[in-house]
C-alpha cells in the first residue's frame, strides 16, 4: 500500500483519471501458468460498469479491458507468464463540456479542496484521479486475483443497509446480489428499497449504505502479524475505496458491547478431526491470522457527494459560492461498490496467500 | 506495513514476546537533529504500563525504555542523528509457572489456534508474540513520532463507550482521559463506569469498549492517494492493534444513513483568508488527504479474551477441553489501548508528514 | 526494487514484452506542478531507438510515447498532478514469423533457460519480457526523472571501452557521445572503432563494452545509509539493465590496488567557503551519501548473446541442438545502453532526492 | 533495501553505532520451525571479530550475540517461531577518549563530511553509524539466513587480490580461507602476502583488496526480474558493505572484451537428464534468474581510510587541517570483509528463496 500500488507480492498499480484517454492497472507478481484472457475480466467489470440501471450513473462506458502483457499462448491457450500484466480500459464517454464553475470551486464532500491543497494543481474533469472511475481498474485486478485464489475461495458482497433501511442478519443472502439492480443481499427488500432510492434519485439527492463481505474457503494460517495482519490489510484496502468511511471485521463495533463470554468463539472437534468454531464473532481472523472460518466484514459508504441541492462552498480565489453538482451520478455510490469490495478483498487475499506460501511453504 | 514493520519513511519495527527477556523496537527514518532522551519516552509508557489501578492487569512492569542507538550528544544534549533508534524494554515480571494446559489448548478468542495453524509452533507463554505486551513498543515509537510532529499536532484519545455505556458526543472531553483510571473521555461518567467495571472484574469477566481519537493541527495535504490514503493508513495501523475489530473515520458507519445534503461539509471563507468547514462528517480526510480539519476516528475493541468462566475448546492433540484463563488480565483491554491508539496514530502521521514533504516539498 | 517496480518514492513500474502489442511504464510519486509533455520524452527515446545506424538492430520502431495519465493542462500547459503517469509505447515491428526452433531451444547467454526453469512457461517471441526492448520504458521514465531533478543535475554517459579498445581517461569527452553512431566518449576513437565493429557485425559476431557514467550537480547529502546507500541503489539499478555484469563507483576495482594514501580524497577550503576535494577516487559517494563531487561509475556490458555462429545448446525436450540466432540484433548491445544507463541513473537520483527531502527537509 | 532494512520477505534491520552501548539487528520474516540458538551465530561472528591477528584491528570485542526474541523451546530445543528475531551484541571496548580533533575535522575517505552535510549532526565516536562495526549485525543475520537456506546451499568467499598481488584463477581454493590470517583463497600466497601486509601495517598505511564469492547449490529459478534480479539484489547488498567500490558477476568487467562466441555458456544434456553448462561466464545468473550453476561474484574493497600518514582536510568550522588517524585499525578492511560478504549473500539468497517460493510455489 504505497501511493498507487497495493500489495506486497501480488502487487497492483493503478493509474488514470476520470476524463483522460484511459485508465488501467499493472498486476505484478502473479504466479505463472494460470489461464487468463480478457474474457476472465469482463464479467466482473460488467457488474461494476455504469449505465446498467436507473440507480447508477448514466455515463456510457463499455469498460472493455485489454490485456497488453504478461500472458502468453504457447498452444494451450493464454496463461500468465509471471511477468507484469498490464490492463487498459479506454474512457469512452468523457463528455466535452465547460468545467467552468467546478474548475475553480471546491465541491463539498469531494476531494477537490484536499487535492488542491496538497498538489497545488488538480485535474478537475470529473474528479480526475479521485473519481470512483478508478475502481474499474481494481475490479480488473481483482479478477486476476480470483484466478490466483482458485475456486475454493469464494468472495461475496452485497448491500445490507441502504440509507436507514437495514437487513436483519438472518435475511442476508449473497446469492441474489447480482440479480437485482440494487446489489441488495435480500430479494425481499428490493421493491421497498427501489421505491426509496427512486425518491432519493428524483430529489437529486443521494444516500449512504453498508456493504457486507463474506469470504469462504480461506484456510487457517493466512496473514502476517503484526503489521501485516490480515484484518489490517483488509481494513486498509477497503478503506481506500472511494467513499468508504468505516470497516469492521466480525462482530466489529458491536464487540464493544459484548462480554468476554459472549465474544469467545468456542471450539469443538469436528467429524473430520479438525476444530470447529461454534460462533464467528472474530470474523474469521484471530491475531491477524485466518482461522479457517468465513471471513466477514462490513464496509460503510458515505452518500455520493454530488447532489443537485446547492451547497455552500468556496473557490480557489477565495470567493464564497453556492454549488450544485449537475451531471451523471450514482444516487448511492455503494451499489457499484459491491463488486469493488469483492475485487479489493480478492487482491488482499491473493497477496496474503503468496506471502503465507513464502514464509511457511 | 509488512510483517513487523510499519511505515514507509518513518519506519517502526517491533520485536519481542510477552515472556521473553525483553521487547523493543527500531525506529528508522527519523529526521536528524530532534532532541530525544529516554525521558521523552517514559511518560507515554507510564500511561500504558500495567499495575496502575485495579482495572488493569496486576503484572508488575516498570516498562523502562532504554535508547541504544540513533541519538548523540555533541554538547547541547542528545539529538537524533538520522540513524535507526533502537529502544529496549526489559520484561521484568514473566512469572515462572507451569503453562501445562495452555501449552496445548487453544484459548477461545486468542490467537493460539491461528498461530499454531500458521507456524506449527507457538510461544504460548503469555500469548508470546500475540500478547498486547507488544504495544509497549508502539508507545515508545509513538513518543518519537510525537517529537517529529512537534507540538502543533495534538493527538488525543479516550474511552467513549464501555460495554453498553456510551457517552453522548457532547459529553466527550479528551482532557480528562489520563486523570481517571478508566481512560474515560468524561469525568462525569467515571463513578458509574467504575462500578460497572468492578462488577465485570469481580465476575472474572471482561467487556469491550470504543476508543475515540481526535487529532488537531494536521495541515491540509497529508496523505498519499490512492492506496496510501491517510484514512487507509490509519485504518490499517489501528486495526493492527490487539483486540481491535473496527475502525471508522468521521461519521463512519453513521454515514451510511445520511443523505448527501447531510453529509456535505459545507465551506465558507474564514477571517484569515482560509476556508472554514461548517461541519466535519469527513473526519478531516477527503479523498485520502487531510483537509486541515480535526481528524476524528473511532476504534472498536473486543472484550479481553482471558476470562475466568470456563469456555469450551480443543487442544493440539484433538481433545475437547474446558478452559478458564487464570492469571492477571485487564477486564477491559481497551483502557490501556488508549495510549496505544494515540501512539499508533502518531506513527502514521509522522510517516505521512515525511511522505508529503518528499513529494511536495 | 521489487519485481517490476523500482524506486521508493519516485517509483517506476514497467511492463510489456518484445513482441506484444505494447510496452510501457507507470511513474508514481512524481512531484506535482512539473511541466511535462510527450515532447519531453521523445528526444531521449530517439537516442535509444533502433534503426539509427548500421551498428544497431534494424528493427523499425518509432518508439512513440503516449502519456495516458498524470498530467493536466489548466491553461498554462500540461503539468504533472502528483498522480501516476502512465506511458505507453506501441510495438510496431513485431515480425510475424515462425519461432519454431527458438520456441523450444534455449539460446546460450539468453535468459531462455532461466525463465523456463523458473516459470515453466516463457514468451519466447523475441525474448519476451527479458528482451532489451523493455529499456525503452526506462528511458521514458528517466525523462520524467530528469524533469524532477531539473537542469542543475547533469547526467551523461558514453562508451569508453569497445571490446578490447579502451579510451584513456584523459580522452573521455561525454559531449560527443550522441554525435557518433557508436555512442563513444571520444570523437577521435570513432573511425577505428567503426572499422572494428563493422568487422564484428559482418562476422555475425558481437562484442561487449564498458559505459562510463558521470553525474554533475548532485549536492552533498543524498543517499540513505546503510542499505539504501546511493551507490548501492545505483549499483542495483544499473545491474538490472539487460546484459550488465559489473558496476563500479569511483576508482572501483582499481581501488583494490591502491594504498590508503593514494585513495584518500584530500580536502581544502574553496573560495566560496565550501570544501573542495583534490581528487575523486570515491566517485562522489562516501558512506553511501553524495559528497557534492561528480558521481562517477562504470558499467560492464557483456556481448550480445544473439550471434550467427552456431552454439551448442539443449531444448525443452532434452535434445541437444546447435543454435544460431538469426534476425535483427545489435552487434554491441552496450551502445544503445548508453541512454539506458543515463535514464536509470536519473530515476535513482530522483528517488534519492525525494527521500532526502523527506528525512531532512 | 530501504534505510536500514534490507530484504523483501527475509528482512534484516540493523542498528547501532561503533561506540554506543550495543549494536544489533532484527530478522523478520524467517520461516518457522528452524532450530536456532546463539551457538549457531557465534562461529560466524568469531570469524569477523576483531583482535584475531596482527592484521586486523586490536579492538577487543567478544562479539557475543544474544537472541532476545523469535525462538521458542517447546521441549525439542529452540526453534524459530516466525516472529521477529532480535539479536543484540554489546560493545565492550569503546575506549573513552578525547575525540577532540576528529569531532570537528573530516577524515578523508571516511563518511564524516557526507554525514555532516546530510544530517547536520554526526556521531563521530569511531565513525558512529558508518563504522564497519555494523557488519557484525549482518554476520549474525547471515547466520540465520544460512539456516533458512540449509546445507545444500554453500556460500564461500576469500581474498583473491591483496593490493597489487592477485591470485591466478586456477590457484583459488576457498577451503583454506579461514585457515590463514589473511582470509586468502590460496595457502601458497600466504607467506608473501603476510610479508607485504606487514610492511603496509608497519608503515601505518593500508591497502585495498578483492574478495571473490562463490555460491553452490542454488537451484535454477531464483530471482525476480526485472528490478529484483538476483544479480541486482546481490549487487546492491554487496555494494552496501563498508568500503566496497565495485561488484561484478561472472565474467564481470572482462565480459566487455569478449565476443559473443566466447561469452556464450554452451549447454549439453547431463547424465541426470538436466542441462549442463560448459562454462560459466554468466556467473550463474541469466536474465536475473539463477541457472543452477555456481553463482560467482567479485567485490572490490578500497583501502582502509584510517592511516597514520597525515592527509590534508578541513573541519566543520572551515579551517584547513592536517589529519592523521591514530588508533586501532585494519590495514586491509577487506580481510574481515570476507565473512561479511558471505553473510550478505546469505541474506540475499534467503530472501530470493522465499520470494521464489511465494510466486512459483
PDB file of N, CA and C in Angstrom, chain A residues 231-232 234-236 238-239 245-256 263 281-283 285 296-300, chain B residues 209-213 231 234-249 252-253 297-303 334 341:
ATOM      1  N   UNK A 231      -6.567  -8.732   8.888  1.00  0.00           N
ATOM      2  CA  UNK A 231      -7.643  -7.758   9.051  1.00  0.00           C
ATOM      3  C   UNK A 231      -7.146  -6.325   8.857  1.00  0.00           C
ATOM      4  N   UNK A 232      -5.902  -6.081   9.209  1.00  0.00           N
ATOM      5  CA  UNK A 232      -5.357  -4.745   8.980  1.00  0.00           C
ATOM      6  C   UNK A 232      -5.205  -4.477   7.485  1.00  0.00           C
ATOM      7  N   UNK A 234      -6.924  -5.970   5.074  1.00  0.00           N
ATOM      8  CA  UNK A 234      -8.279  -5.807   4.542  1.00  0.00           C
ATOM      9  C   UNK A 234      -8.810  -4.424   4.900  1.00  0.00           C
ATOM     10  N   UNK A 235      -8.575  -4.030   6.134  1.00  0.00           N
ATOM     11  CA  UNK A 235      -9.054  -2.721   6.580  1.00  0.00           C
ATOM     12  C   UNK A 235      -8.503  -1.603   5.727  1.00  0.00           C
ATOM     13  N   UNK A 236      -7.231  -1.639   5.468  1.00  0.00           N
ATOM     14  CA  UNK A 236      -6.611  -0.588   4.673  1.00  0.00           C
ATOM     15  C   UNK A 236      -7.152  -0.598   3.251  1.00  0.00           C
ATOM     16  N   UNK A 238      -9.934  -1.863   1.995  1.00  0.00           N
ATOM     17  CA  UNK A 238     -11.340  -1.477   1.887  1.00  0.00           C
ATOM     18  C   UNK A 238     -11.499   0.018   2.175  1.00  0.00           C
ATOM     19  N   UNK A 239     -10.762   0.512   3.141  1.00  0.00           N
ATOM     20  CA  UNK A 239     -10.853   1.938   3.471  1.00  0.00           C
ATOM     21  C   UNK A 239     -10.357   2.808   2.324  1.00  0.00           C
ATOM     22  N   UNK A 245     -15.980   5.022   4.741  1.00  0.00           N
ATOM     23  CA  UNK A 245     -15.662   5.733   5.987  1.00  0.00           C
ATOM     24  C   UNK A 245     -15.500   4.798   7.181  1.00  0.00           C
ATOM     25  N   UNK A 246     -15.715   3.512   6.996  1.00  0.00           N
ATOM     26  CA  UNK A 246     -15.548   2.615   8.132  1.00  0.00           C
ATOM     27  C   UNK A 246     -15.460   1.167   7.690  1.00  0.00           C
ATOM     28  N   UNK A 247     -14.707   0.398   8.448  1.00  0.00           N
ATOM     29  CA  UNK A 247     -14.563  -1.025   8.174  1.00  0.00           C
ATOM     30  C   UNK A 247     -14.607  -1.768   9.503  1.00  0.00           C
ATOM     31  N   UNK A 248     -15.349  -2.848   9.542  1.00  0.00           N
ATOM     32  CA  UNK A 248     -15.316  -3.674  10.743  1.00  0.00           C
ATOM     33  C   UNK A 248     -15.217  -5.143  10.342  1.00  0.00           C
ATOM     34  N   UNK A 249     -14.600  -5.915  11.216  1.00  0.00           N
ATOM     35  CA  UNK A 249     -14.375  -7.341  10.975  1.00  0.00           C
ATOM     36  C   UNK A 249     -15.188  -8.116  12.007  1.00  0.00           C
ATOM     37  N   UNK A 250     -15.848  -9.159  11.585  1.00  0.00           N
ATOM     38  CA  UNK A 250     -16.605  -9.988  12.517  1.00  0.00           C
ATOM     39  C   UNK A 250     -17.658  -9.154  13.240  1.00  0.00           C
ATOM     40  N   UNK A 251     -17.681  -9.271  14.563  1.00  0.00           N
ATOM     41  CA  UNK A 251     -18.666  -8.521  15.334  1.00  0.00           C
ATOM     42  C   UNK A 251     -18.435  -7.021  15.279  1.00  0.00           C
ATOM     43  N   UNK A 252     -17.235  -6.617  14.960  1.00  0.00           N
ATOM     44  CA  UNK A 252     -16.943  -5.206  14.729  1.00  0.00           C
ATOM     45  C   UNK A 252     -17.305  -4.317  15.887  1.00  0.00           C
ATOM     46  N   UNK A 253     -18.000  -3.224  15.592  1.00  0.00           N
ATOM     47  CA  UNK A 253     -18.330  -2.255  16.641  1.00  0.00           C
ATOM     48  C   UNK A 253     -19.247  -2.851  17.699  1.00  0.00           C
ATOM     49  N   UNK A 254     -20.003  -3.859  17.313  1.00  0.00           N
ATOM     50  CA  UNK A 254     -20.863  -4.480  18.320  1.00  0.00           C
ATOM     51  C   UNK A 254     -20.048  -5.214  19.383  1.00  0.00           C
ATOM     52  N   UNK A 255     -18.825  -5.589  19.060  1.00  0.00           N
ATOM     53  CA  UNK A 255     -17.978  -6.275  20.029  1.00  0.00           C
ATOM     54  C   UNK A 255     -17.708  -5.403  21.246  1.00  0.00           C
ATOM     55  N   UNK A 256     -17.824  -4.096  21.043  1.00  0.00           N
ATOM     56  CA  UNK A 256     -17.570  -3.179  22.162  1.00  0.00           C
ATOM     57  C   UNK A 256     -18.566  -3.376  23.295  1.00  0.00           C
ATOM     58  N   UNK A 263     -18.226 -13.085  23.541  1.00  0.00           N
ATOM     59  CA  UNK A 263     -17.360 -12.875  22.381  1.00  0.00           C
ATOM     60  C   UNK A 263     -16.506 -14.088  22.029  1.00  0.00           C
ATOM     61  N   UNK A 281     -17.685 -14.591  16.031  1.00  0.00           N
ATOM     62  CA  UNK A 281     -17.549 -13.186  16.405  1.00  0.00           C
ATOM     63  C   UNK A 281     -16.253 -12.604  15.862  1.00  0.00           C
ATOM     64  N   UNK A 282     -15.253 -13.463  15.747  1.00  0.00           N
ATOM     65  CA  UNK A 282     -13.941 -12.991  15.296  1.00  0.00           C
ATOM     66  C   UNK A 282     -13.935 -12.619  13.813  1.00  0.00           C
ATOM     67  N   UNK A 283     -14.951 -13.074  13.094  1.00  0.00           N
ATOM     68  CA  UNK A 283     -14.961 -12.788  11.659  1.00  0.00           C
ATOM     69  C   UNK A 283     -13.855 -13.518  10.915  1.00  0.00           C
ATOM     70  N   UNK A 285     -10.782 -14.166  11.743  1.00  0.00           N
ATOM     71  CA  UNK A 285      -9.405 -13.697  11.917  1.00  0.00           C
ATOM     72  C   UNK A 285      -9.100 -13.559  13.401  1.00  0.00           C
ATOM     73  N   UNK A 296     -15.570 -12.327   7.636  1.00  0.00           N
ATOM     74  CA  UNK A 296     -16.713 -11.432   7.461  1.00  0.00           C
ATOM     75  C   UNK A 296     -16.325 -10.012   7.806  1.00  0.00           C
ATOM     76  N   UNK A 297     -16.809  -9.092   6.991  1.00  0.00           N
ATOM     77  CA  UNK A 297     -16.517  -7.677   7.218  1.00  0.00           C
ATOM     78  C   UNK A 297     -17.688  -6.850   6.744  1.00  0.00           C
ATOM     79  N   UNK A 298     -17.745  -5.632   7.237  1.00  0.00           N
ATOM     80  CA  UNK A 298     -18.765  -4.690   6.779  1.00  0.00           C
ATOM     81  C   UNK A 298     -18.088  -3.362   6.482  1.00  0.00           C
ATOM     82  N   UNK A 299     -18.561  -2.730   5.429  1.00  0.00           N
ATOM     83  CA  UNK A 299     -17.929  -1.516   4.926  1.00  0.00           C
ATOM     84  C   UNK A 299     -18.976  -0.422   4.817  1.00  0.00           C
ATOM     85  N   UNK A 300     -18.701   0.720   5.447  1.00  0.00           N
ATOM     86  CA  UNK A 300     -19.654   1.835   5.401  1.00  0.00           C
ATOM     87  C   UNK A 300     -19.278   2.810   4.295  1.00  0.00           C
TER      88      UNK A 300
ATOM     89  N   UNK B 209     -15.032  -2.133  24.386  1.00  0.00           N
ATOM     90  CA  UNK B 209     -15.159  -0.683  24.518  1.00  0.00           C
ATOM     91  C   UNK B 209     -14.834  -0.020  23.197  1.00  0.00           C
ATOM     92  N   UNK B 210     -15.173   1.256  23.139  1.00  0.00           N
ATOM     93  CA  UNK B 210     -14.817   2.059  21.967  1.00  0.00           C
ATOM     94  C   UNK B 210     -13.904   3.193  22.409  1.00  0.00           C
ATOM     95  N   UNK B 211     -12.839   3.370  21.653  1.00  0.00           N
ATOM     96  CA  UNK B 211     -11.914   4.468  21.904  1.00  0.00           C
ATOM     97  C   UNK B 211     -12.046   5.469  20.760  1.00  0.00           C
ATOM     98  N   UNK B 212     -12.300   6.721  21.120  1.00  0.00           N
ATOM     99  CA  UNK B 212     -12.358   7.778  20.113  1.00  0.00           C
ATOM    100  C   UNK B 212     -11.000   8.468  20.034  1.00  0.00           C
ATOM    101  N   UNK B 213     -10.702   8.946  18.846  1.00  0.00           N
ATOM    102  CA  UNK B 213      -9.413   9.573  18.568  1.00  0.00           C
ATOM    103  C   UNK B 213      -9.663  10.913  17.896  1.00  0.00           C
ATOM    104  N   UNK B 231      -6.573   7.923   5.551  1.00  0.00           N
ATOM    105  CA  UNK B 231      -7.533   7.141   6.335  1.00  0.00           C
ATOM    106  C   UNK B 231      -7.296   5.638   6.175  1.00  0.00           C
ATOM    107  N   UNK B 234      -4.322   4.967   8.496  1.00  0.00           N
ATOM    108  CA  UNK B 234      -4.807   4.983   9.876  1.00  0.00           C
ATOM    109  C   UNK B 234      -5.630   3.732  10.151  1.00  0.00           C
ATOM    110  N   UNK B 235      -6.470   3.389   9.203  1.00  0.00           N
ATOM    111  CA  UNK B 235      -7.312   2.211   9.374  1.00  0.00           C
ATOM    112  C   UNK B 235      -6.484   0.959   9.591  1.00  0.00           C
ATOM    113  N   UNK B 236      -5.470   0.789   8.766  1.00  0.00           N
ATOM    114  CA  UNK B 236      -4.631  -0.405   8.893  1.00  0.00           C
ATOM    115  C   UNK B 236      -3.891  -0.402  10.215  1.00  0.00           C
ATOM    116  N   UNK B 237      -3.315   0.710  10.568  1.00  0.00           N
ATOM    117  CA  UNK B 237      -2.493   0.759  11.774  1.00  0.00           C
ATOM    118  C   UNK B 237      -3.345   0.541  13.019  1.00  0.00           C
ATOM    119  N   UNK B 238      -4.498   1.159  13.048  1.00  0.00           N
ATOM    120  CA  UNK B 238      -5.369   0.995  14.216  1.00  0.00           C
ATOM    121  C   UNK B 238      -5.920  -0.434  14.255  1.00  0.00           C
ATOM    122  N   UNK B 239      -6.254  -0.961  13.110  1.00  0.00           N
ATOM    123  CA  UNK B 239      -6.779  -2.331  13.069  1.00  0.00           C
ATOM    124  C   UNK B 239      -5.725  -3.338  13.496  1.00  0.00           C
ATOM    125  N   UNK B 240      -4.475  -2.968  13.385  1.00  0.00           N
ATOM    126  CA  UNK B 240      -3.409  -3.911  13.768  1.00  0.00           C
ATOM    127  C   UNK B 240      -3.173  -3.949  15.275  1.00  0.00           C
ATOM    128  N   UNK B 241      -3.827  -3.067  16.014  1.00  0.00           N
ATOM    129  CA  UNK B 241      -3.703  -3.105  17.477  1.00  0.00           C
ATOM    130  C   UNK B 241      -4.469  -4.319  17.998  1.00  0.00           C
ATOM    131  N   UNK B 242      -3.918  -4.969  18.967  1.00  0.00           N
ATOM    132  CA  UNK B 242      -4.555  -6.154  19.545  1.00  0.00           C
ATOM    133  C   UNK B 242      -6.002  -5.868  19.947  1.00  0.00           C
ATOM    134  N   UNK B 243      -6.890  -6.773  19.594  1.00  0.00           N
ATOM    135  CA  UNK B 243      -8.292  -6.739  20.012  1.00  0.00           C
ATOM    136  C   UNK B 243      -9.159  -5.751  19.251  1.00  0.00           C
ATOM    137  N   UNK B 244      -8.582  -5.015  18.307  1.00  0.00           N
ATOM    138  CA  UNK B 244      -9.405  -4.063  17.545  1.00  0.00           C
ATOM    139  C   UNK B 244     -10.179  -4.809  16.458  1.00  0.00           C
ATOM    140  N   UNK B 245     -11.459  -4.518  16.354  1.00  0.00           N
ATOM    141  CA  UNK B 245     -12.312  -5.173  15.357  1.00  0.00           C
ATOM    142  C   UNK B 245     -12.979  -4.205  14.396  1.00  0.00           C
ATOM    143  N   UNK B 246     -12.779  -2.909  14.583  1.00  0.00           N
ATOM    144  CA  UNK B 246     -13.406  -1.978  13.667  1.00  0.00           C
ATOM    145  C   UNK B 246     -12.793  -0.598  13.784  1.00  0.00           C
ATOM    146  N   UNK B 247     -12.787   0.103  12.663  1.00  0.00           N
ATOM    147  CA  UNK B 247     -12.265   1.470  12.642  1.00  0.00           C
ATOM    148  C   UNK B 247     -13.188   2.297  11.759  1.00  0.00           C
ATOM    149  N   UNK B 248     -13.512   3.488  12.220  1.00  0.00           N
ATOM    150  CA  UNK B 248     -14.284   4.375  11.363  1.00  0.00           C
ATOM    151  C   UNK B 248     -13.704   5.785  11.449  1.00  0.00           C
ATOM    152  N   UNK B 249     -13.857   6.505  10.360  1.00  0.00           N
ATOM    153  CA  UNK B 249     -13.327   7.864  10.239  1.00  0.00           C
ATOM    154  C   UNK B 249     -14.508   8.823  10.139  1.00  0.00           C
ATOM    155  N   UNK B 252     -18.273   7.865   9.902  1.00  0.00           N
ATOM    156  CA  UNK B 252     -18.121   6.409   9.913  1.00  0.00           C
ATOM    157  C   UNK B 252     -19.373   5.674   9.497  1.00  0.00           C
ATOM    158  N   UNK B 253     -19.741   4.682  10.283  1.00  0.00           N
ATOM    159  CA  UNK B 253     -20.885   3.856   9.922  1.00  0.00           C
ATOM    160  C   UNK B 253     -22.197   4.647   9.909  1.00  0.00           C
ATOM    161  N   UNK B 297     -11.574   9.685  14.554  1.00  0.00           N
ATOM    162  CA  UNK B 297     -11.770   8.261  14.276  1.00  0.00           C
ATOM    163  C   UNK B 297     -12.287   7.586  15.530  1.00  0.00           C
ATOM    164  N   UNK B 298     -12.882   6.421  15.349  1.00  0.00           N
ATOM    165  CA  UNK B 298     -13.317   5.615  16.476  1.00  0.00           C
ATOM    166  C   UNK B 298     -12.856   4.184  16.253  1.00  0.00           C
ATOM    167  N   UNK B 299     -12.445   3.560  17.327  1.00  0.00           N
ATOM    168  CA  UNK B 299     -11.842   2.237  17.250  1.00  0.00           C
ATOM    169  C   UNK B 299     -12.583   1.308  18.197  1.00  0.00           C
ATOM    170  N   UNK B 300     -13.065   0.179  17.660  1.00  0.00           N
ATOM    171  CA  UNK B 300     -13.803  -0.786  18.485  1.00  0.00           C
ATOM    172  C   UNK B 300     -12.871  -1.880  18.994  1.00  0.00           C
ATOM    173  N   UNK B 301     -12.831  -2.043  20.299  1.00  0.00           N
ATOM    174  CA  UNK B 301     -12.062  -3.126  20.919  1.00  0.00           C
ATOM    175  C   UNK B 301     -13.013  -4.221  21.384  1.00  0.00           C
ATOM    176  N   UNK B 302     -12.658  -5.442  21.109  1.00  0.00           N
ATOM    177  CA  UNK B 302     -13.423  -6.555  21.647  1.00  0.00           C
ATOM    178  C   UNK B 302     -13.049  -6.742  23.123  1.00  0.00           C
ATOM    179  N   UNK B 303     -13.852  -7.487  23.865  1.00  0.00           N
ATOM    180  CA  UNK B 303     -13.502  -7.743  25.259  1.00  0.00           C
ATOM    181  C   UNK B 303     -12.239  -8.603  25.363  1.00  0.00           C
ATOM    182  N   UNK B 334      -9.319  -2.353  26.270  1.00  0.00           N
ATOM    183  CA  UNK B 334      -9.360  -1.065  25.566  1.00  0.00           C
ATOM    184  C   UNK B 334      -8.818   0.077  26.407  1.00  0.00           C
ATOM    185  N   UNK B 341      -3.564   3.654  20.923  1.00  0.00           N
ATOM    186  CA  UNK B 341      -4.224   4.290  19.786  1.00  0.00           C
ATOM    187  C   UNK B 341      -3.540   5.615  19.462  1.00  0.00           C
TER     188      UNK B 341
END
